[in-house]
Amino acid sequence: KYAGQTLITTNGETLLGSDDKSGVSEIITVMEYLISHPEIKHGKIKIGLGPDEEIGTGAKNFDVKDFGADFAYTVDGGPVGQLEFETFSAASLKVHITGKDVHPSGAKGIMINSMLIANEFQSMLPADEVPEKTEGREGFFLLTDEQGTIDHTDMSYIIRDFERDGLEARKNKVTEIVKKLNDKYGKGTVEIDMGDQYYNMYEIMKDHMDVVKIAEQAMKNLGIEPDEAPVRGGTDGSTISFMGLPTPNLFAGGENMHGRFEYVSEEAMEKAVDVVLEIIRLNSQKK
């Protein structure tokens, strides 16, 4: 589908960073265009550029009141046409396991290998509820990092579900596993830090679908078919929407994001700019 287009890539050894350098570039290009074309009528436009969106905490410091907008859009999506207003609800999990290291020659009945308990913890989670075995609206547990010795092991997880109740059920599952392992190996063997990151923005957006309709119309006016499938991820717009500023997500054009083979088409980025400009034009016609 990108035949004849200009692709921006890396040399295959690192990330491109299209997520979300593309979005930043597109937003700045829109502003440059409006400044150089003062004849274009528009209302007051606010711009926000947030650092470190990928760690999921930057938006928590966003000052919605000071920003002073009625609605907003993040430009953080993937291929042309993506229009996202339904996301995962998300939690993070850190697991800390304490073992007991002694010389192997006298280890019987004494040694507690924290790495083996970590394996046991993972095995007690549903084996088929992982990203590589789920799709659509199915949630998952994902082990993202593990560092361990006999004496101590740390594990990091992300937990995802489209339903708030489903997220709570997954967190309860973790708590049950911790209790079982501590009952087996001793109090304090397994400790966790678990907290919510963001919630499904549809809980807010369902009451502000007019904001989505403007973006839909903008895309259709440009011959772009909106793709409104629920996103198996999250955006800063999720957090910002719950702060009182409805913020669906527009495509930025990137593909294979978060990997060495990430790329973005210049033409896709141009279309993202056109969509934002068309949203601005449509909004200026509202009474």
XYZ file of N, CA and C in Angstrom:
861
model
N 0.815 -1.214 0.000
C 0.000 0.000 0.000
C 0.850 1.267 0.000
N 2.153 1.115 0.206
C 3.027 2.285 0.212
C 3.871 2.383 -1.062
N 3.496 1.613 -2.080
C 4.239 1.657 -3.338
C 4.231 3.075 -3.901
N 5.413 3.560 -4.259
C 5.528 4.891 -4.834
C 5.623 6.006 -3.821
N 5.506 5.678 -2.532
C 5.588 6.705 -1.497
C 7.006 6.773 -0.921
N 7.292 7.866 -0.242
C 8.600 8.056 0.384
C 8.536 7.594 1.831
N 9.319 6.583 2.172
C 9.321 6.034 3.523
C 10.516 6.550 4.315
N 10.258 6.897 5.552
C 11.315 7.289 6.483
C 11.571 6.096 7.394
N 12.807 5.612 7.432
C 13.155 4.428 8.219
C 14.452 4.689 8.981
N 14.868 3.697 9.745
C 16.207 3.721 10.337
C 17.082 2.756 9.554
N 18.277 2.518 10.033
C 19.145 1.522 9.402
C 18.851 0.116 9.903
N 17.787 -0.028 10.683
C 17.408 -1.338 11.184
C 18.033 -1.707 12.505
N 18.800 -0.789 13.090
C 19.482 -1.095 14.345
C 18.877 -0.391 15.550
N 17.923 0.500 15.319
C 17.340 1.250 16.428
C 15.919 1.661 16.077
N 15.217 2.251 17.047
C 13.882 2.771 16.789
C 13.964 4.026 15.936
N 12.906 4.263 15.167
C 12.790 5.522 14.439
C 12.267 6.620 15.357
N 11.349 6.252 16.243
C 10.742 7.256 17.109
C 9.576 7.963 16.458
N 9.025 7.366 15.414
C 7.848 7.961 14.775
C 6.713 8.128 15.770
N 6.669 7.250 16.753
C 5.718 7.341 17.861
C 6.417 8.051 19.025
N 6.377 9.402 19.147
C 5.426 10.198 18.413
C 6.081 11.444 17.802
N 7.297 11.269 17.264
C 7.921 12.395 16.570
C 7.085 12.808 15.366
N 6.435 11.819 14.732
C 5.591 12.142 13.583
C 4.483 13.098 13.987
N 3.813 12.790 15.095
C 2.724 13.642 15.553
C 3.184 15.045 15.884
N 4.332 15.156 16.546
C 4.874 16.478 16.877
C 5.167 17.254 15.598
N 5.800 16.591 14.624
C 6.125 17.250 13.356
C 4.864 17.719 12.643
N 3.837 16.894 12.672
C 2.590 17.239 11.983
C 1.899 18.431 12.638
N 1.882 18.442 13.957
C 1.254 19.561 14.675
C 2.000 20.864 14.389
N 3.322 20.830 14.430
C 4.111 22.034 14.155
C 3.900 22.488 12.714
N 3.799 21.538 11.786
C 3.556 21.882 10.384
C 2.210 22.574 10.215
N 1.197 22.093 10.932
C -0.113 22.748 10.901
C 0.006 24.194 11.365
N 0.726 24.405 12.443
C 0.871 25.763 12.973
C 1.633 26.665 11.993
N 2.683 26.119 11.386
C 3.428 26.886 10.384
C 2.518 27.289 9.228
N 1.675 26.357 8.822
C 0.770 26.628 7.696
C -0.217 27.732 8.046
N -0.786 27.666 9.235
C -1.761 28.679 9.635
C -1.116 30.055 9.780
N 0.101 30.081 10.301
C 0.809 31.357 10.452
C 1.101 31.982 9.089
N 1.454 31.135 8.121
C 1.786 31.646 6.784
C 0.554 31.888 5.923
N -0.620 31.503 6.413
C -1.876 31.734 5.685
C -2.879 32.405 6.622
N -2.647 33.661 6.951
C -3.533 34.367 7.889
C -4.949 34.551 7.372
N -5.148 34.307 6.078
C -6.502 34.437 5.526
C -7.424 33.301 5.974
N -6.846 32.232 6.510
C -7.653 31.101 6.981
C -8.286 31.462 8.318
N -9.602 31.426 8.351
C -10.311 31.769 9.579
C -10.352 30.560 10.519
N -10.155 30.819 11.780
C -10.222 29.730 12.756
C -10.429 30.317 14.141
N -10.886 29.477 15.036
C -11.042 29.887 16.421
C -9.715 29.829 17.152
N -9.770 30.002 18.453
C -8.549 29.938 19.264
C -8.043 28.495 19.290
N -6.770 28.318 19.015
C -6.164 26.989 18.953
C -5.098 26.870 20.037
N -5.164 25.802 20.794
C -4.180 25.528 21.844
C -3.318 24.339 21.420
N -2.027 24.423 21.690
C -1.094 23.355 21.347
C -0.402 22.863 22.614
N -0.350 21.556 22.775
C 0.367 20.972 23.902
C 1.292 19.871 23.427
N 2.552 19.928 23.821
C 3.526 18.895 23.475
C 4.017 18.264 24.770
N 3.699 16.997 24.969
C 4.032 16.332 26.226
C 5.206 15.387 26.083
N 6.171 15.428 26.991
C 7.316 14.522 26.936
C 6.983 13.138 27.488
N 7.705 12.150 26.984
C 7.680 10.794 27.570
C 6.289 10.188 27.639
N 5.549 10.316 26.551
C 4.200 9.731 26.528
C 4.239 8.223 26.748
N 5.312 7.585 26.294
C 5.358 6.127 26.334
C 5.442 5.560 27.747
N 5.860 6.354 28.725
C 5.908 5.822 30.087
C 4.559 5.954 30.783
N 3.623 6.622 30.132
C 2.246 6.646 30.618
C 1.970 7.545 31.797
N 2.905 8.422 32.159
C 2.677 9.267 33.333
C 2.756 10.761 33.035
N 3.258 11.136 31.855
C 3.430 12.542 31.533
C 2.136 13.329 31.572
N 1.046 12.718 31.096
C -0.230 13.436 31.016
C -0.805 13.758 32.391
N -0.347 13.049 33.413
C -0.884 13.298 34.752
C -0.534 14.695 35.249
N 0.480 15.309 34.657
C 0.878 16.665 35.038
C 0.298 17.726 34.108
N -0.565 17.294 33.190
C -1.159 18.230 32.236
C -2.220 19.076 32.938
N -2.127 20.384 32.774
C -3.047 21.315 33.432
C -4.191 21.644 32.483
N -5.275 20.901 32.593
C -6.415 21.073 31.694
C -7.026 22.467 31.832
N -7.161 22.944 33.051
C -7.771 24.260 33.277
C -6.942 25.357 32.630
N -5.644 25.308 32.812
C -4.764 26.318 32.231
C -4.741 26.214 30.707
N -4.856 24.998 30.186
C -4.869 24.782 28.735
C -6.053 25.516 28.108
N -7.200 25.429 28.747
C -8.331 26.261 28.371
C -9.031 25.899 27.079
N -9.045 24.621 26.717
C -9.723 24.192 25.490
C -11.048 23.508 25.817
N -11.939 23.464 24.819
C -13.217 22.772 24.976
C -13.092 21.291 24.644
N -12.238 20.980 23.696
C -11.946 19.593 23.326
C -10.587 19.588 22.645
N -10.029 18.398 22.461
C -8.684 18.302 21.889
C -8.536 16.989 21.135
N -7.422 16.864 20.440
C -7.055 15.615 19.770
C -5.572 15.364 20.015
N -5.222 14.137 20.320
C -3.818 13.748 20.254
C -3.550 13.249 18.841
N -2.324 13.435 18.373
C -1.920 12.931 17.055
C -0.864 11.874 17.322
N -1.328 10.688 17.653
C -0.447 9.651 18.201
C -0.813 8.265 17.681
N -1.638 8.219 16.622
C -2.090 6.936 16.106
C -1.150 6.360 15.062
N -1.596 5.283 14.430
C -0.793 4.582 13.449
C -1.125 4.954 12.020
N -1.521 3.968 11.202
C -1.732 4.198 9.774
C -2.852 5.196 9.475
N -2.847 5.675 8.237
C -3.840 6.644 7.778
C -5.255 6.134 8.040
N -6.073 6.988 8.631
C -7.473 6.668 8.882
C -7.788 6.325 10.317
N -6.783 5.984 11.102
C -7.074 5.623 12.488
C -7.683 6.800 13.244
N -8.797 6.510 13.897
C -9.486 7.486 14.746
C -9.920 6.727 15.987
N -9.278 7.008 17.096
C -9.416 6.156 18.278
C -10.073 6.905 19.426
N -11.125 6.295 19.943
C -11.793 6.870 21.111
C -12.184 5.780 22.104
N -11.590 4.609 21.940
C -11.775 3.513 22.891
C -10.435 2.821 23.068
N -9.977 2.725 24.313
C -8.655 2.191 24.615
C -8.747 1.118 25.706
N -7.633 0.479 25.950
C -7.530 -0.380 27.122
C -7.709 0.437 28.403
N -8.110 -0.222 29.468
C -7.854 0.249 30.825
C -6.587 -0.467 31.274
N -5.732 0.234 32.005
C -4.383 -0.289 32.210
C -3.907 -0.173 33.649
N -3.107 -1.153 34.046
C -2.436 -1.118 35.347
C -0.998 -1.589 35.169
N -0.131 -1.150 36.060
C 1.255 -1.619 36.079
C 1.460 -2.471 37.322
N 2.393 -3.396 37.233
C 2.654 -4.313 38.342
C 4.151 -4.546 38.484
N 4.658 -4.353 39.679
C 6.032 -4.712 40.022
C 5.972 -5.823 41.067
N 6.680 -6.900 40.828
C 6.707 -8.040 41.743
C 8.116 -8.168 42.317
N 8.209 -8.216 43.629
C 9.500 -8.330 44.317
C 9.505 -9.639 45.117
N 10.423 -10.523 44.796
C 10.470 -11.841 45.427
C 11.787 -11.996 46.185
N 11.685 -12.338 47.450
C 12.866 -12.511 48.299
C 13.104 -13.993 48.561
N 14.291 -14.460 48.227
C 14.657 -15.847 48.489
C 15.682 -15.946 49.606
N 16.364 -17.071 49.663
C 17.421 -17.267 50.660
C 18.557 -18.028 49.986
N 19.711 -17.397 49.920
C 20.863 -17.978 49.232
C 21.840 -18.558 50.256
N 22.145 -19.814 50.108
C 23.156 -20.471 50.943
C 24.032 -21.321 50.030
N 25.132 -21.802 50.553
C 26.013 -22.649 49.746
C 25.271 -23.923 49.347
N 25.367 -24.324 48.082
C 24.629 -25.507 47.624
C 24.900 -26.768 48.436
N 26.094 -26.847 49.038
C 26.437 -28.077 49.757
C 25.550 -28.315 50.973
N 25.006 -27.229 51.526
C 24.145 -27.387 52.702
C 22.787 -26.750 52.498
N 22.311 -26.801 51.243
C 21.108 -26.041 50.900
C 19.805 -26.764 51.216
N 19.868 -28.068 51.446
C 18.619 -28.810 51.601
C 17.786 -28.271 52.764
N 16.532 -27.944 52.429
C 15.599 -27.459 53.435
C 15.820 -26.026 53.858
N 16.819 -25.370 53.258
C 17.152 -23.991 53.656
C 17.036 -23.019 52.474
N 17.683 -23.377 51.352
C 17.690 -22.462 50.203
C 16.276 -22.225 49.676
N 16.009 -20.971 49.355
C 14.773 -20.592 48.655
C 15.201 -19.809 47.419
N 14.981 -20.381 46.250
C 15.424 -19.775 44.999
C 14.341 -18.827 44.478
N 14.599 -17.539 44.580
C 13.579 -16.553 44.195
C 13.231 -16.636 42.714
N 14.186 -17.052 41.879
C 13.908 -17.151 40.447
C 12.897 -18.251 40.150
N 12.960 -19.334 40.911
C 11.990 -20.412 40.717
C 10.603 -19.996 41.195
N 10.549 -19.196 42.249
C 9.253 -18.673 42.704
C 8.693 -17.719 41.648
N 9.580 -16.960 41.011
C 9.144 -16.082 39.920
C 8.532 -16.897 38.789
N 9.162 -18.018 38.454
C 8.599 -18.903 37.433
C 7.225 -19.406 37.855
N 7.109 -19.723 39.140
C 5.839 -20.219 39.668
C 4.767 -19.135 39.588
N 5.145 -17.908 39.928
C 4.210 -16.781 39.833
C 3.682 -16.660 38.408
N 4.594 -16.660 37.442
C 4.187 -16.528 36.043
C 3.288 -17.683 35.614
N 3.600 -18.883 36.072
C 2.823 -20.062 35.664
C 1.408 -20.050 36.228
N 1.165 -19.266 37.269
C -0.161 -19.199 37.878
C -1.066 -18.177 37.190
N -0.495 -17.387 36.276
C -1.303 -16.496 35.446
C -1.852 -17.287 34.263
N -2.994 -16.876 33.704
C -3.574 -17.609 32.570
C -2.617 -17.634 31.379
N -2.249 -18.822 30.937
C -1.230 -18.966 29.899
C -1.657 -18.394 28.557
N -2.963 -18.355 28.299
C -3.437 -17.872 27.000
C -3.815 -16.396 27.016
N -3.612 -15.726 28.154
C -3.954 -14.305 28.243
C -2.687 -13.463 28.207
N -2.020 -13.554 27.053
C -0.797 -12.800 26.775
C -0.980 -12.140 25.403
N -0.220 -11.087 25.095
C -0.441 -10.368 23.837
C -0.392 -11.247 22.596
N 0.543 -12.207 22.577
C 0.712 -13.026 21.379
C -0.410 -14.038 21.169
N -1.319 -14.146 22.151
C -2.436 -15.084 22.017
C -3.794 -14.395 22.137
N -3.814 -13.072 22.103
C -5.068 -12.337 22.239
C -5.207 -11.323 21.114
N -6.441 -10.899 20.883
C -6.724 -9.915 19.846
C -8.042 -9.228 20.166
N -8.399 -8.246 19.338
C -9.689 -7.583 19.511
C -9.844 -6.969 20.886
N -10.887 -7.392 21.586
C -11.201 -6.835 22.899
C -10.695 -7.707 24.046
N -9.821 -8.657 23.739
C -9.290 -9.542 24.774
C -8.138 -8.864 25.520
N -8.148 -8.974 26.836
C -7.095 -8.388 27.655
C -5.947 -9.352 27.881
N -4.943 -8.897 28.653
C -3.772 -9.754 28.859
C -2.935 -9.300 30.051
N -2.020 -10.190 30.445
C -0.909 -9.896 31.352
C 0.372 -9.986 30.518
N 1.273 -9.031 30.664
C 2.526 -9.093 29.912
C 3.716 -8.873 30.841
N 4.564 -9.888 30.930
C 5.831 -9.767 31.652
C 6.802 -9.000 30.761
N 7.183 -7.798 31.177
C 8.029 -6.944 30.341
C 9.498 -6.965 30.738
N 9.780 -7.373 31.971
C 11.174 -7.385 32.415
C 11.311 -8.299 33.627
N 12.455 -8.976 33.711
C 12.732 -9.838 34.869
C 14.231 -9.841 35.140
N 14.593 -9.545 36.366
C 15.990 -9.557 36.787
C 16.071 -10.338 38.091
N 16.947 -11.347 38.127
C 16.944 -12.139 39.338
C 18.234 -12.844 39.686
N 18.334 -13.166 40.969
C 19.368 -14.036 41.519
C 18.643 -15.013 42.441
N 19.377 -15.923 43.033
C 18.741 -16.820 44.004
C 18.112 -16.013 45.132
N 18.783 -14.959 45.548
C 18.354 -14.191 46.714
C 17.192 -13.243 46.430
N 17.140 -12.675 45.219
C 16.088 -11.685 44.959
C 15.772 -11.614 43.465
N 14.494 -11.528 43.152
C 14.047 -11.379 41.765
C 12.998 -10.281 41.677
N 13.139 -9.429 40.668
C 12.157 -8.385 40.375
C 11.536 -8.655 39.015
N 10.226 -8.504 38.937
C 9.499 -8.696 37.688
C 8.613 -7.476 37.440
N 8.482 -7.100 36.172
C 7.611 -5.987 35.794
C 6.558 -6.485 34.812
N 5.326 -6.078 35.042
C 4.207 -6.471 34.182
C 3.392 -5.245 33.782
N 2.708 -5.368 32.658
C 1.590 -4.479 32.374
C 0.343 -5.346 32.298
N -0.763 -4.791 32.766
C -2.045 -5.498 32.803
C -3.042 -4.681 31.996
N -3.757 -5.333 31.075
C -4.659 -4.610 30.185
C -6.018 -5.310 30.065
N -7.072 -4.492 29.996
C -8.424 -4.994 29.766
C -9.280 -3.825 29.283
N -10.225 -4.088 28.408
C -11.075 -3.004 27.914
C -12.131 -2.588 28.927
N -12.507 -3.493 29.820
C -13.541 -3.187 30.807
C -12.898 -2.886 32.160
N -13.425 -1.907 32.855
C -12.903 -1.557 34.181
C -13.056 -2.755 35.128
N -14.205 -3.440 35.060
C -14.407 -4.622 35.905
C -13.400 -5.713 35.563
N -13.095 -5.840 34.272
C -12.112 -6.836 33.854
C -10.730 -6.525 34.386
N -10.376 -5.245 34.409
C -9.082 -4.843 34.962
C -9.013 -5.166 36.447
N -10.101 -4.886 37.165
C -10.132 -5.191 38.597
C -10.020 -6.686 38.839
N -10.670 -7.482 37.981
C -10.594 -8.939 38.126
C -9.162 -9.430 37.931
N -8.460 -8.840 36.998
C -7.071 -9.232 36.761
C -6.183 -8.852 37.947
N -6.415 -7.683 38.494
C -5.651 -7.259 39.672
C -5.949 -8.167 40.863
N -7.210 -8.565 40.998
C -7.575 -9.489 42.080
C -6.892 -10.840 41.895
N -6.758 -11.276 40.642
C -6.063 -12.531 40.351
C -4.620 -12.461 40.839
N -3.968 -11.338 40.596
C -2.590 -11.152 41.061
C -2.520 -11.228 42.580
N -3.447 -10.547 43.239
C -3.464 -10.541 44.706
C -3.646 -11.950 45.262
N -4.497 -12.740 44.619
C -4.720 -14.125 45.046
C -3.447 -14.954 44.901
N -2.731 -14.760 43.803
C -1.489 -15.501 43.580
C -0.455 -15.151 44.647
N -0.350 -13.865 44.955
C 0.598 -13.423 45.982
C 0.284 -14.087 47.316
N -0.989 -14.136 47.671
C -1.385 -14.758 48.942
C -1.009 -16.239 48.970
N -1.280 -16.938 47.875
C -0.972 -18.369 47.825
C 0.530 -18.617 47.960
N 1.329 -17.809 47.287
C 2.776 -18.005 47.352
C 3.334 -17.645 48.723
N 2.790 -16.614 49.334
C 3.244 -16.257 50.687
C 2.808 -17.292 51.716
N 1.635 -17.882 51.505
C 1.203 -18.976 52.385
C 2.149 -20.168 52.251
N 2.660 -20.369 51.049
C 3.519 -21.517 50.772
C 4.959 -21.289 51.231
N 5.492 -20.082 50.990
C 6.915 -19.830 51.229
C 7.204 -18.927 52.423
N 6.169 -18.329 52.980
C 6.368 -17.459 54.134
C 5.971 -16.020 53.854
N 5.412 -15.385 54.858
C 4.960 -14.004 54.735
C 6.095 -13.088 54.277
N 5.789 -12.234 53.292
C 6.774 -11.282 52.801
C 7.678 -11.807 51.707
N 7.522 -13.085 51.352
C 8.345 -13.631 50.269
C 8.050 -12.910 48.955
N 6.772 -12.702 48.694
C 6.352 -12.012 47.468
C 5.643 -10.719 47.853
N 6.152 -9.613 47.362
C 5.528 -8.311 47.583
C 5.300 -7.642 46.238
N 4.266 -6.825 46.151
C 3.937 -6.196 44.872
C 3.677 -4.700 45.037
N 3.916 -3.978 43.956
C 3.473 -2.594 43.795
C 2.598 -2.590 42.542
N 1.325 -2.314 42.720
C 0.392 -2.380 41.601
C -0.480 -1.127 41.601
N -0.604 -0.499 40.450
C -1.407 0.716 40.381
C -1.980 0.941 39.005
N -3.102 1.636 38.950
C -3.751 1.936 37.679
C -2.962 3.000 36.922
N -2.925 2.871 35.597
C -2.240 3.834 34.739
C -3.228 4.742 34.012
N -4.201 4.142 33.348
C -5.231 4.916 32.652
C -6.442 4.019 32.440
N -7.551 4.636 32.047
C -8.796 3.889 31.847
C -9.296 4.059 30.415
N -10.192 3.177 30.029
C -10.783 3.219 28.695
C -11.465 4.565 28.476
N -10.944 5.344 27.558
C -11.442 6.700 27.350
C -12.885 6.739 26.850
N -13.401 5.598 26.374
C -14.787 5.581 25.904
C -15.759 5.901 27.033
N -15.363 5.629 28.262
C -16.211 5.978 29.403
C -16.534 7.471 29.395
N -15.625 8.279 28.883
C -15.828 9.725 28.767
C -16.334 10.092 27.375
N -15.712 9.517 26.344
C -16.011 9.926 24.973
C -17.435 9.601 24.544
N -18.061 8.603 25.160
C -19.432 8.256 24.764
C -20.390 9.419 24.955
N -20.038 10.352 25.816
C -20.872 11.534 26.044
C -20.383 12.749 25.266
N -19.364 12.546 24.427
C -18.799 13.658 23.648
C -18.504 13.198 22.220
N -19.429 12.444 21.643
C -19.186 11.901 20.313
C -19.194 12.974 19.227
N -19.662 14.172 19.556
C -19.593 15.265 18.584
C -18.142 15.575 18.222
N -17.234 15.391 19.182
C -15.808 15.621 18.924
C -15.286 14.589 17.926
N -15.747 13.353 18.059
C -15.373 12.289 17.125
C -15.971 12.560 15.756
N -17.223 13.016 15.720
C -17.914 13.253 14.452
C -17.191 14.299 13.609
N -16.627 15.321 14.250
C -15.875 16.337 13.508
C -14.680 15.694 12.806
N -13.957 14.841 13.527
C -12.795 14.171 12.934
C -13.224 13.214 11.828
N -14.334 12.506 12.041
C -14.857 11.618 10.999
C -15.135 12.403 9.724
N -15.830 13.518 9.869
C -16.194 14.320 8.705
C -14.969 14.885 8.013
N -13.994 15.307 8.805
C -12.756 15.835 8.223
C -12.081 14.789 7.346
N -11.993 13.562 7.847
C -11.367 12.495 7.067
C -12.161 12.200 5.802
N -13.473 12.097 5.934
C -14.307 11.790 4.769
C -14.222 12.888 3.719
N -14.141 14.137 4.162
C -14.000 15.250 3.217
C -12.722 15.143 2.398
N -11.731 14.456 2.956
C -10.434 14.296 2.295
C -10.296 12.937 1.616
N -11.394 12.182 1.567
C -11.363 10.877 0.922
C -10.707 9.794 1.745
N -10.648 9.990 3.051
C -10.038 9.011 3.960
C -11.135 8.299 4.734
N -11.124 6.980 4.723
C -12.122 6.207 5.457
C -11.672 6.041 6.910
N -12.450 6.544 7.871
C -12.057 6.406 9.283
C -12.017 4.947 9.729
N -10.981 4.591 10.445
C -10.840 3.269 11.053
C -10.981 3.450 12.558
N -12.131 3.017 13.092
C -12.453 3.307 14.488
C -12.403 2.073 15.380
N -11.578 1.119 15.020
C -11.437 -0.076 15.852
C -10.855 0.301 17.209
N -11.316 -0.338 18.289
C -10.721 -0.071 19.612
C -9.216 -0.298 19.569
N -8.476 0.590 20.165
C -7.021 0.492 20.121
C -6.530 -0.376 21.274
N -5.702 -1.351 20.937
C -5.128 -2.229 21.956
C -3.896 -1.546 22.557
N -4.152 -0.440 23.190
C -3.115 0.361 23.815
C -3.775 1.548 24.480
N -3.015 2.593 24.675
C -3.561 3.794 25.291
C -2.830 5.012 24.778
N -3.387 6.168 25.012
C -2.745 7.418 24.633
C -2.852 8.390 25.800
N -2.117 9.486 25.707
C -2.275 10.535 26.709
C -3.709 11.043 26.724
N -4.383 10.921 25.571
C -5.773 11.345 25.504
C -6.672 10.594 26.461
N -6.298 9.366 26.804
C -7.079 8.601 27.780
C -7.088 9.323 29.117
N -5.902 9.666 29.596
C -5.781 10.359 30.881
C -6.405 11.745 30.822
N -6.131 12.473 29.749
C -6.628 13.842 29.626
C -8.151 13.873 29.547
N -8.739 12.887 28.878
C -10.203 12.827 28.797
C -10.818 12.701 30.182
N -10.200 11.892 31.037
C -10.714 11.725 32.398
C -10.467 12.966 33.251
N -9.624 13.872 32.791
C -9.417 15.138 33.492
C -10.470 16.174 33.110
N -11.331 15.816 32.150
C -12.399 16.729 31.767
C -12.257 17.339 30.390
N -11.233 16.926 29.635
C -11.028 17.445 28.287
C -11.128 16.289 27.290
N -12.267 16.125 26.608
C -12.434 15.009 25.665
C -11.351 15.054 24.584
N -10.598 13.956 24.455
C -9.415 13.972 23.585
C -9.251 12.649 22.840
N -9.961 12.461 21.725
C -9.713 11.270 20.911
C -8.365 11.362 20.207
N -7.980 10.282 19.562
C -6.640 10.174 18.982
C -6.713 10.059 17.463
N -5.917 10.856 16.767
C -5.834 10.828 15.309
C -4.585 10.075 14.855
N -4.630 9.573 13.629
C -3.463 8.875 13.082
C -2.294 9.840 12.881
N -1.085 9.297 13.046
C 0.139 10.054 12.760
C 0.897 9.444 11.588
N 0.548 8.195 11.217
C 1.095 7.587 10.014
C 2.098 6.478 10.211
N 2.640 6.331 11.413
C 3.700 5.352 11.626
C 3.213 3.911 11.611
N 4.120 3.012 11.291
C 3.836 1.568 11.319
C 5.010 0.841 11.978
N 4.728 -0.370 12.468
C 5.737 -1.194 13.158
C 6.390 -0.440 14.309
N 5.588 0.357 14.995
C 6.147 1.206 16.049
C 6.672 0.385 17.219
N 7.662 0.940 17.903
C 8.335 0.336 19.055
C 9.252 -0.805 18.639
N 9.649 -0.832 17.373
C 10.551 -1.877 16.915
C 11.588 -1.334 15.942
N 12.576 -2.151 15.632
C 13.671 -1.713 14.756
C 13.223 -1.472 13.320
N 12.062 -2.032 12.964
C 11.595 -1.913 11.585
C 10.467 -0.894 11.449
N 10.445 0.031 12.374
C 9.476 1.124 12.362
C 9.701 2.018 11.135
N 8.607 2.515 10.566
C 8.735 3.446 9.439
C 7.495 4.319 9.368
N 7.602 5.401 8.622
C 6.456 6.275 8.385
C 6.573 6.827 6.972
N 5.445 6.968 6.322
C 5.394 7.515 4.972
C 5.234 9.031 5.029
N 6.022 9.744 4.223
C 5.870 11.200 4.157
C 4.454 11.575 3.729
N 3.921 10.804 2.790
C 2.578 11.093 2.293
C 1.531 10.893 3.379
N 1.736 9.890 4.243
C 0.810 9.674 5.361
C 0.868 10.844 6.336
N 2.067 11.351 6.571
C 2.210 12.497 7.463
C 1.526 13.733 6.878
N 1.626 13.889 5.569
C 0.950 15.016 4.915
C -0.564 14.905 5.082
N -1.079 13.678 4.997
C -2.520 13.480 5.187
C -2.934 13.801 6.619
N -2.074 13.479 7.574
C -2.377 13.811 8.970
C -2.470 15.324 9.145
N -1.559 16.046 8.512
C -1.607 17.514 8.551
C -2.907 18.009 7.941
N -3.284 17.438 6.799
C -4.512 17.855 6.120
C -5.741 17.616 6.990
N -5.759 16.491 7.708
C -6.908 16.181 8.565
C -7.022 17.200 9.695
N -5.917 17.528 10.324
C -5.964 18.511 11.416
C -6.435 19.863 10.887
N -5.937 20.271 9.726
C -6.375 21.535 9.131
C -7.862 21.507 8.807
N -8.346 20.366 8.342
C -9.773 20.256 8.013
C -10.630 20.272 9.274
N -10.146 19.670 10.341
C -10.857 19.746 11.623
C -10.970 21.207 12.063
N -9.878 21.934 11.921
C -9.883 23.355 12.289
C -10.881 24.122 11.428
N -10.899 23.819 10.126
C -11.831 24.504 9.225
C -13.275 24.195 9.588
N -13.575 22.921 9.825
C -14.943 22.532 10.172
C -15.382 23.175 11.481
N -14.469 23.206 12.441
C -14.827 23.780 13.735
C -15.093 25.279 13.630
N -14.401 25.947 12.708
C -14.607 27.392 12.542
C -15.992 27.705 11.995
N -16.646 26.689 11.398
C -17.976 26.887 10.824
C -19.091 26.618 11.825
N -18.715 26.073 12.987
C -19.728 25.781 14.001
C -20.275 27.068 14.591
N -21.550 27.049 14.910
C -22.192 28.225 15.511
C -22.706 27.898 16.904
